[in-house]
Amino acid sequence: MFDLTEFSDAVLDLHELAHSNSLDQYQLAALSRVQSLIGFDKAWWGILQPRGESFLLHSTYRFNLHTGFVPLWEETKGDDILGKAVRDRPKYTVNYDRSHFREAPGLDTLMGEHGVGQAFCTSVYLPSERHFVFLSLYRSEGMRRYTEEERLLAQYLSPHLFAGWSANRTFQLEYLKANVTGNEIAIALVDRQFEVLNAESGFKEALQAEWPDHQGAVLPVPLQAWLRRNENDLKLPRIVVRRYPLGDFLLVAVRTRQRTDVLTAREATIAHEFSGGASYKEIARTFALSPATVRFYLRSVYEKLHVNDKGELASLLRDDNGFVDYDELLRRYRRLEREHFG
């Protein structure tokens, strides 16, 4: 039997790591913590949805694996007998080696090209029971064989790794809401299949302002289409949506439309500069424009917002609860991370 003290210490550390790491760092920190206990040198962690005899990948994190691993898995996933084994037997750690891989040509190709000789794999179904979290812990060819003691340790530790990941997402979403985004903005974490993993209260209601019949975890189809195009803000009749990539997830932010949403991005930028005290010439130098072009933009701003002077414009923009841009969001998030968790 494995050392219970080491196991207990690892579980306590995983709980701490869930609260002390950012969304895009927890899985690395958690795997690094347990690596010495189980002795793997590569790992793959994510969320799968069974689809017939294949799978749909909702989330992926590679630990010491080449970037080509997931694209090759996508090509060969019909042969993923390791995934099928944990699909059918959750909470049990499966132990496969090269002799098992050879039973499925696609899996054999995947593991062979990435030098994997052995694999532990464990799964736990999410509450929806349509998806499961999985963790595969690999040893390269030539490394010593996994033992039954190590298999049991992986089996008992994996649920704690998964629970820590869930707690990390919940905690960090609350942290983002409290420190980075405004109260008027509803946020959610969305996976690569556009399903909501974690959302604050109010996110569903915000979407229903635009799509009254929307239910369930999957985002509305028009919103999915916009996310695929990777465009700027989506301005709809009742709401405005913005996306922020965070690790393998998207942070999707939604707010109610405001008067200033009629402005183009350039008009909004110039309006904020002008209301903040910058002159025509200063704005022109900053954005490589002529003063006449700056005047043209400001004339358009005044007309669209129905304001008559700089003071009225400044007051309106001050009350504007807009989104921060991606770089600013990351800057605030990393600064807070250093101050509170560093």
CSV table of C-alpha atoms in Angstrom, one decimal:
chain,number,residue,atom,x,y,z
A,1,MET,CA,0.0,0.0,0.0
A,2,PHE,CA,1.2,3.5,-0.7
A,3,ASP,CA,2.3,5.9,2.1
A,4,LEU,CA,-0.9,7.4,3.6
A,5,THR,CA,1.0,10.4,5.0
A,6,GLU,CA,2.3,11.3,1.5
A,7,PHE,CA,-1.2,10.9,0.1
A,8,SER,CA,-2.7,13.1,2.8
A,9,ASP,CA,-0.1,15.8,2.3
A,10,ALA,CA,-0.7,15.7,-1.5
A,11,VAL,CA,-4.4,16.1,-1.0
A,12,LEU,CA,-4.0,19.1,1.3
A,13,ASP,CA,-1.5,20.7,-1.1
A,14,LEU,CA,-3.9,20.2,-4.1
A,15,HIS,CA,-6.6,22.0,-2.1
A,16,GLU,CA,-4.2,24.9,-1.4
A,17,LEU,CA,-3.1,25.0,-5.1
A,18,ALA,CA,-6.7,25.3,-6.2
A,19,HIS,CA,-6.9,28.6,-4.4
A,20,SER,CA,-3.4,29.9,-5.1
A,21,ASN,CA,-3.1,29.5,-8.8
A,22,SER,CA,-4.6,31.2,-11.8
A,23,LEU,CA,-7.0,29.5,-14.2
A,24,ASP,CA,-4.2,28.8,-16.7
A,25,GLN,CA,-1.7,27.6,-14.1
A,26,TYR,CA,-3.6,25.2,-11.8
A,27,GLN,CA,-3.2,22.0,-13.9
A,28,LEU,CA,0.6,22.5,-14.2
A,29,ALA,CA,0.9,23.1,-10.5
A,30,ALA,CA,-1.2,20.1,-9.6
A,31,LEU,CA,0.6,17.7,-11.9
A,32,SER,CA,4.0,19.0,-10.8
A,33,ARG,CA,2.9,18.3,-7.2
A,34,VAL,CA,2.0,14.7,-7.7
A,35,GLN,CA,4.6,13.8,-10.4
A,36,SER,CA,7.2,12.6,-7.9
A,37,LEU,CA,4.7,10.3,-6.2
A,38,ILE,CA,3.6,8.5,-9.3
A,39,GLY,CA,6.6,8.9,-11.5
A,40,PHE,CA,5.1,9.9,-14.9
A,41,ASP,CA,6.9,12.1,-17.3
A,42,LYS,CA,4.0,13.2,-19.6
A,43,ALA,CA,0.3,13.7,-19.1
A,44,TRP,CA,-2.9,14.6,-20.8
A,45,TRP,CA,-5.8,16.1,-18.9
A,46,GLY,CA,-9.2,17.3,-20.2
A,47,ILE,CA,-12.9,16.7,-20.7
A,48,LEU,CA,-14.4,14.3,-23.2
A,49,GLN,CA,-18.0,13.8,-24.3
A,50,PRO,CA,-18.7,10.3,-25.6
A,51,ARG,CA,-20.2,10.4,-29.1
A,52,GLY,CA,-21.0,6.9,-30.4
A,53,GLU,CA,-17.7,5.0,-30.6
A,54,SER,CA,-15.8,8.3,-30.7
A,55,PHE,CA,-15.4,11.4,-28.5
A,56,LEU,CA,-15.8,15.2,-28.6
A,57,LEU,CA,-13.0,17.1,-26.9
A,58,HIS,CA,-14.2,19.9,-24.6
A,59,SER,CA,-11.0,20.8,-22.9
A,60,THR,CA,-7.3,19.8,-23.1
A,61,TYR,CA,-4.1,20.4,-21.2
A,62,ARG,CA,-0.8,18.8,-22.3
A,63,PHE,CA,2.0,18.2,-19.8
A,64,ASN,CA,5.3,17.7,-21.5
A,65,LEU,CA,3.6,16.5,-24.7
A,66,HIS,CA,4.2,17.9,-28.2
A,67,THR,CA,1.7,20.3,-29.7
A,68,GLY,CA,1.0,17.7,-32.4
A,69,PHE,CA,-0.5,15.3,-29.8
A,70,VAL,CA,-4.0,16.6,-29.8
A,71,PRO,CA,-4.4,17.0,-33.6
A,72,LEU,CA,-3.2,13.4,-34.1
A,73,TRP,CA,-5.6,12.2,-31.4
A,74,GLU,CA,-8.4,13.9,-33.3
A,75,GLU,CA,-7.4,12.0,-36.4
A,76,THR,CA,-7.3,8.6,-34.6
A,77,LYS,CA,-9.8,9.1,-31.7
A,78,GLY,CA,-12.1,6.3,-33.1
A,79,ASP,CA,-9.4,3.9,-32.0
A,80,ASP,CA,-9.0,5.4,-28.5
A,81,ILE,CA,-9.6,2.2,-26.5
A,82,LEU,CA,-8.0,3.9,-23.5
A,83,GLY,CA,-10.7,6.6,-23.5
A,84,LYS,CA,-13.4,3.9,-24.1
A,85,ALA,CA,-12.1,1.9,-21.1
A,86,VAL,CA,-12.5,4.8,-18.7
A,87,ARG,CA,-15.8,5.9,-20.4
A,88,ASP,CA,-17.2,2.5,-19.3
A,89,ARG,CA,-15.5,2.3,-16.0
A,90,PRO,CA,-15.2,5.7,-14.3
A,91,LYS,CA,-13.3,6.2,-11.0
A,92,TYR,CA,-11.1,3.2,-11.9
A,93,THR,CA,-7.5,3.7,-13.0
A,94,VAL,CA,-6.8,1.7,-16.2
A,95,ASN,CA,-3.2,0.6,-16.7
A,96,TYR,CA,-2.3,0.1,-20.4
A,97,ASP,CA,1.1,-0.6,-22.1
A,98,ARG,CA,2.4,-1.1,-25.6
A,99,SER,CA,0.7,-4.6,-25.8
A,100,HIS,CA,-2.7,-2.9,-25.2
A,101,PHE,CA,-1.9,0.0,-27.6
A,102,ARG,CA,-1.2,-2.5,-30.4
A,103,GLU,CA,-4.8,-3.7,-30.2
A,104,ALA,CA,-5.9,-0.4,-31.8
A,105,PRO,CA,-3.8,0.9,-34.8
A,106,GLY,CA,-4.8,4.5,-34.2
A,107,LEU,CA,-3.9,4.6,-30.5
A,108,ASP,CA,-0.7,2.6,-31.3
A,109,THR,CA,0.3,5.3,-33.8
A,110,LEU,CA,-0.5,8.2,-31.4
A,111,MET,CA,1.5,6.6,-28.5
A,112,GLY,CA,4.3,5.5,-30.8
A,113,GLU,CA,4.8,8.9,-32.3
A,114,HIS,CA,4.9,10.5,-28.9
A,115,GLY,CA,7.1,7.9,-27.2
A,116,VAL,CA,4.6,6.7,-24.7
A,117,GLY,CA,5.2,3.2,-23.4
A,118,GLN,CA,2.7,3.0,-20.5
A,119,ALA,CA,-0.5,4.9,-19.5
A,120,PHE,CA,-2.6,5.3,-16.4
A,121,CYS,CA,-6.0,6.8,-17.2
A,122,THR,CA,-8.8,7.7,-14.8
A,123,SER,CA,-12.1,9.4,-15.4
A,124,VAL,CA,-14.9,11.0,-13.3
A,125,TYR,CA,-18.2,12.0,-14.9
A,126,LEU,CA,-19.4,15.6,-14.5
A,127,PRO,CA,-22.8,16.2,-12.9
A,128,SER,CA,-24.5,16.4,-16.3
A,129,GLU,CA,-23.4,12.8,-16.8
A,130,ARG,CA,-22.8,13.6,-20.5
A,131,HIS,CA,-19.1,14.4,-20.1
A,132,PHE,CA,-16.2,13.1,-18.1
A,133,VAL,CA,-13.0,14.6,-16.8
A,134,PHE,CA,-10.0,12.4,-17.7
A,135,LEU,CA,-6.4,12.3,-16.7
A,136,SER,CA,-3.8,10.1,-18.5
A,137,LEU,CA,-0.4,9.8,-16.8
A,138,TYR,CA,2.2,8.5,-19.3
A,139,ARG,CA,5.6,6.9,-18.9
A,140,SER,CA,8.0,7.1,-21.9
A,141,GLU,CA,9.2,3.9,-23.5
A,142,GLY,CA,12.1,2.5,-21.6
A,143,MET,CA,11.0,3.7,-18.2
A,144,ARG,CA,10.3,1.1,-15.4
A,145,ARG,CA,6.8,-0.4,-15.4
A,146,TYR,CA,4.0,1.0,-13.3
A,147,THR,CA,3.2,-0.9,-10.1
A,148,GLU,CA,-0.1,-1.8,-8.7
A,149,GLU,CA,0.7,0.4,-5.7
A,150,GLU,CA,1.2,3.4,-8.1
A,151,ARG,CA,-2.0,2.5,-9.9
A,152,LEU,CA,-4.0,2.7,-6.7
A,153,LEU,CA,-2.3,5.9,-5.8
A,154,ALA,CA,-3.3,7.4,-9.1
A,155,GLN,CA,-6.9,6.1,-8.7
A,156,TYR,CA,-7.3,7.7,-5.3
A,157,LEU,CA,-5.5,11.0,-6.2
A,158,SER,CA,-7.2,11.7,-9.5
A,159,PRO,CA,-10.6,12.6,-8.0
A,160,HIS,CA,-8.8,15.2,-5.8
A,161,LEU,CA,-7.0,16.6,-8.8
A,162,PHE,CA,-10.4,16.9,-10.6
A,163,ALA,CA,-12.1,18.4,-7.5
A,164,GLY,CA,-9.3,20.9,-7.2
A,165,TRP,CA,-9.6,21.9,-10.8
A,166,SER,CA,-13.4,22.5,-10.4
A,167,ALA,CA,-12.7,24.5,-7.2
A,168,ASN,CA,-10.0,26.5,-8.9
A,169,ARG,CA,-12.4,27.5,-11.8
A,170,THR,CA,-15.1,28.5,-9.3
A,171,PHE,CA,-12.8,30.5,-7.1
A,172,GLN,CA,-11.0,32.3,-9.9
A,173,LEU,CA,-14.3,33.2,-11.6
A,174,GLU,CA,-15.4,34.9,-8.4
A,175,TYR,CA,-12.0,36.5,-8.1
A,176,LEU,CA,-12.2,37.9,-11.7
A,177,LYS,CA,-15.7,39.2,-11.0
A,178,ALA,CA,-14.7,40.9,-7.8
A,179,ASN,CA,-11.4,42.5,-8.9
A,180,VAL,CA,-11.3,42.8,-12.7
A,181,THR,CA,-14.8,43.1,-14.2
A,182,GLY,CA,-17.6,45.4,-13.1
A,183,ASN,CA,-20.8,44.5,-11.3
A,184,GLU,CA,-22.8,45.3,-14.5
A,185,ILE,CA,-21.0,42.6,-16.4
A,186,ALA,CA,-22.0,38.9,-16.2
A,187,ILE,CA,-19.2,36.4,-16.9
A,188,ALA,CA,-18.8,32.7,-17.6
A,189,LEU,CA,-16.1,30.2,-18.5
A,190,VAL,CA,-16.8,28.4,-21.8
A,191,ASP,CA,-15.0,25.3,-23.2
A,192,ARG,CA,-13.9,24.7,-26.8
A,193,GLN,CA,-17.4,23.2,-27.7
A,194,PHE,CA,-19.1,26.4,-26.4
A,195,GLU,CA,-20.5,24.8,-23.3
A,196,VAL,CA,-20.6,26.8,-20.0
A,197,LEU,CA,-18.4,25.1,-17.4
A,198,ASN,CA,-18.7,27.8,-14.7
A,199,ALA,CA,-20.9,30.9,-14.6
A,200,GLU,CA,-21.8,33.5,-12.1
A,201,SER,CA,-25.4,34.1,-11.2
A,202,GLY,CA,-26.9,36.4,-13.8
A,203,PHE,CA,-25.1,35.1,-16.8
A,204,LYS,CA,-28.0,32.9,-18.0
A,205,GLU,CA,-30.5,35.8,-17.4
A,206,ALA,CA,-28.2,38.2,-19.4
A,207,LEU,CA,-28.3,35.8,-22.4
A,208,GLN,CA,-32.1,35.5,-22.0
A,209,ALA,CA,-32.5,39.2,-22.5
A,210,GLU,CA,-31.5,38.6,-26.1
A,211,TRP,CA,-32.7,34.9,-26.5
A,212,PRO,CA,-35.7,34.5,-24.1
A,213,ASP,CA,-36.0,30.8,-24.8
A,214,HIS,CA,-32.4,30.0,-24.1
A,215,GLN,CA,-31.9,27.1,-21.7
A,216,GLY,CA,-29.1,24.7,-20.9
A,217,ALA,CA,-25.3,24.9,-20.8
A,218,VAL,CA,-24.6,25.3,-24.5
A,219,LEU,CA,-24.4,28.9,-25.8
A,220,PRO,CA,-26.9,30.1,-28.3
A,221,VAL,CA,-26.0,29.2,-31.9
A,222,PRO,CA,-25.5,32.9,-33.1
A,223,LEU,CA,-23.1,33.4,-30.2
A,224,GLN,CA,-21.2,30.3,-31.0
A,225,ALA,CA,-20.8,31.5,-34.6
A,226,TRP,CA,-19.4,34.8,-33.5
A,227,LEU,CA,-16.9,33.1,-31.1
A,228,ARG,CA,-15.6,31.0,-34.0
A,229,ARG,CA,-15.0,34.1,-36.1
A,230,ASN,CA,-12.8,35.6,-33.3
A,231,GLU,CA,-14.2,39.1,-34.0
A,232,ASN,CA,-14.4,42.2,-31.7
A,233,ASP,CA,-17.4,42.9,-29.5
A,234,LEU,CA,-20.7,41.4,-30.6
A,235,LYS,CA,-23.3,44.2,-30.4
A,236,LEU,CA,-26.9,42.9,-30.4
A,237,PRO,CA,-30.1,44.8,-29.9
A,238,ARG,CA,-30.2,44.2,-26.1
A,239,ILE,CA,-26.7,43.0,-25.0
A,240,VAL,CA,-23.0,43.3,-25.9
A,241,VAL,CA,-20.7,40.4,-25.6
A,242,ARG,CA,-16.9,40.2,-25.3
A,243,ARG,CA,-14.5,37.2,-25.2
A,244,TYR,CA,-11.2,36.8,-23.4
A,245,PRO,CA,-9.0,33.7,-24.0
A,246,LEU,CA,-7.8,32.2,-20.7
A,247,GLY,CA,-5.8,29.0,-21.1
A,248,ASP,CA,-7.9,26.5,-22.9
A,249,PHE,CA,-11.1,28.4,-22.0
A,250,LEU,CA,-12.9,31.5,-23.0
A,251,LEU,CA,-14.1,34.0,-20.5
A,252,VAL,CA,-17.3,35.3,-22.0
A,253,ALA,CA,-18.6,38.6,-20.6
A,254,VAL,CA,-22.1,40.0,-21.2
A,255,ARG,CA,-23.6,43.4,-20.4
A,256,THR,CA,-26.7,45.4,-21.3
A,257,ARG,CA,-26.4,47.8,-24.2
A,258,GLN,CA,-25.6,51.4,-23.4
A,259,ARG,CA,-25.8,54.7,-25.2
A,260,THR,CA,-22.1,54.7,-26.0
A,261,ASP,CA,-22.4,51.3,-27.9
A,262,VAL,CA,-23.3,53.2,-31.0
A,263,LEU,CA,-19.7,54.4,-31.3
A,264,THR,CA,-17.1,52.6,-33.4
A,265,ALA,CA,-14.0,51.5,-31.6
A,266,ARG,CA,-12.0,54.4,-32.9
A,267,GLU,CA,-14.7,56.9,-32.0
A,268,ALA,CA,-14.9,55.5,-28.5
A,269,THR,CA,-11.1,55.8,-28.0
A,270,ILE,CA,-10.9,59.3,-29.2
A,271,ALA,CA,-14.0,60.3,-27.1
A,272,HIS,CA,-12.3,58.9,-24.0
A,273,GLU,CA,-9.1,60.7,-24.8
A,274,PHE,CA,-10.8,64.0,-25.4
A,275,SER,CA,-13.1,63.8,-22.4
A,276,GLY,CA,-10.0,63.0,-20.3
A,277,GLY,CA,-8.4,66.4,-21.2
A,278,ALA,CA,-6.4,65.7,-24.3
A,279,SER,CA,-6.4,68.3,-27.1
A,280,TYR,CA,-7.1,67.8,-30.8
A,281,LYS,CA,-3.4,68.0,-31.5
A,282,GLU,CA,-2.4,65.6,-28.7
A,283,ILE,CA,-4.9,63.0,-29.9
A,284,ALA,CA,-3.8,63.5,-33.5
A,285,ARG,CA,-0.1,62.8,-32.5
A,286,THR,CA,-1.1,59.8,-30.4
A,287,PHE,CA,-3.0,58.1,-33.2
A,288,ALA,CA,-1.1,59.4,-36.2
A,289,LEU,CA,-4.1,61.4,-37.4
A,290,SER,CA,-4.6,65.0,-38.6
A,291,PRO,CA,-6.4,67.4,-36.2
A,292,ALA,CA,-9.1,67.7,-38.8
A,293,THR,CA,-9.7,64.0,-38.7
A,294,VAL,CA,-9.9,64.1,-34.9
A,295,ARG,CA,-12.5,66.9,-35.2
A,296,PHE,CA,-14.5,64.8,-37.7
A,297,TYR,CA,-14.5,61.8,-35.3
A,298,LEU,CA,-15.6,64.0,-32.4
A,299,ARG,CA,-18.4,65.6,-34.4
A,300,SER,CA,-19.6,62.1,-35.2
A,301,VAL,CA,-19.4,61.2,-31.5
A,302,TYR,CA,-21.5,64.3,-30.4
A,303,GLU,CA,-24.1,63.5,-33.0
A,304,LYS,CA,-24.5,59.8,-32.2
A,305,LEU,CA,-24.6,60.4,-28.4
A,306,HIS,CA,-26.7,63.6,-28.6
A,307,VAL,CA,-24.4,65.6,-26.4
A,308,ASN,CA,-23.5,69.3,-26.8
A,309,ASP,CA,-20.3,69.9,-25.0
A,310,LYS,CA,-17.2,68.3,-23.5
A,311,GLY,CA,-18.6,68.2,-20.0
A,312,GLU,CA,-21.7,66.4,-21.0
A,313,LEU,CA,-19.6,63.9,-23.0
A,314,ALA,CA,-17.3,63.3,-20.0
A,315,SER,CA,-20.2,62.7,-17.7
A,316,LEU,CA,-21.7,60.2,-20.1
A,317,LEU,CA,-18.5,58.3,-20.5
A,318,ARG,CA,-17.9,58.3,-16.8
A,319,ASP,CA,-21.1,56.5,-16.3
A,320,ASP,CA,-20.3,54.0,-19.1
A,321,ASN,CA,-19.8,50.5,-17.7
A,322,GLY,CA,-17.8,49.1,-20.6
A,323,PHE,CA,-15.4,46.2,-20.9
A,324,VAL,CA,-11.7,46.4,-20.3
A,325,ASP,CA,-9.6,45.3,-23.3
A,326,TYR,CA,-7.9,41.9,-23.3
A,327,ASP,CA,-4.4,43.2,-22.5
A,328,GLU,CA,-5.8,45.3,-19.6
A,329,LEU,CA,-7.7,42.4,-18.2
A,330,LEU,CA,-4.6,40.2,-18.2
A,331,ARG,CA,-2.5,43.0,-16.7
A,332,ARG,CA,-5.0,43.4,-13.8
A,333,TYR,CA,-5.4,39.7,-13.4
A,334,ARG,CA,-1.6,39.0,-13.3
A,335,ARG,CA,-1.0,41.9,-10.9
A,336,LEU,CA,-3.7,40.7,-8.5
A,337,GLU,CA,-2.3,37.2,-8.8
A,338,ARG,CA,1.2,38.4,-7.8
A,339,GLU,CA,-0.2,40.5,-4.9
A,340,HIS,CA,-2.5,37.9,-3.4
A,341,PHE,CA,-1.0,34.5,-4.5
A,342,GLY,CA,2.6,35.2,-5.4
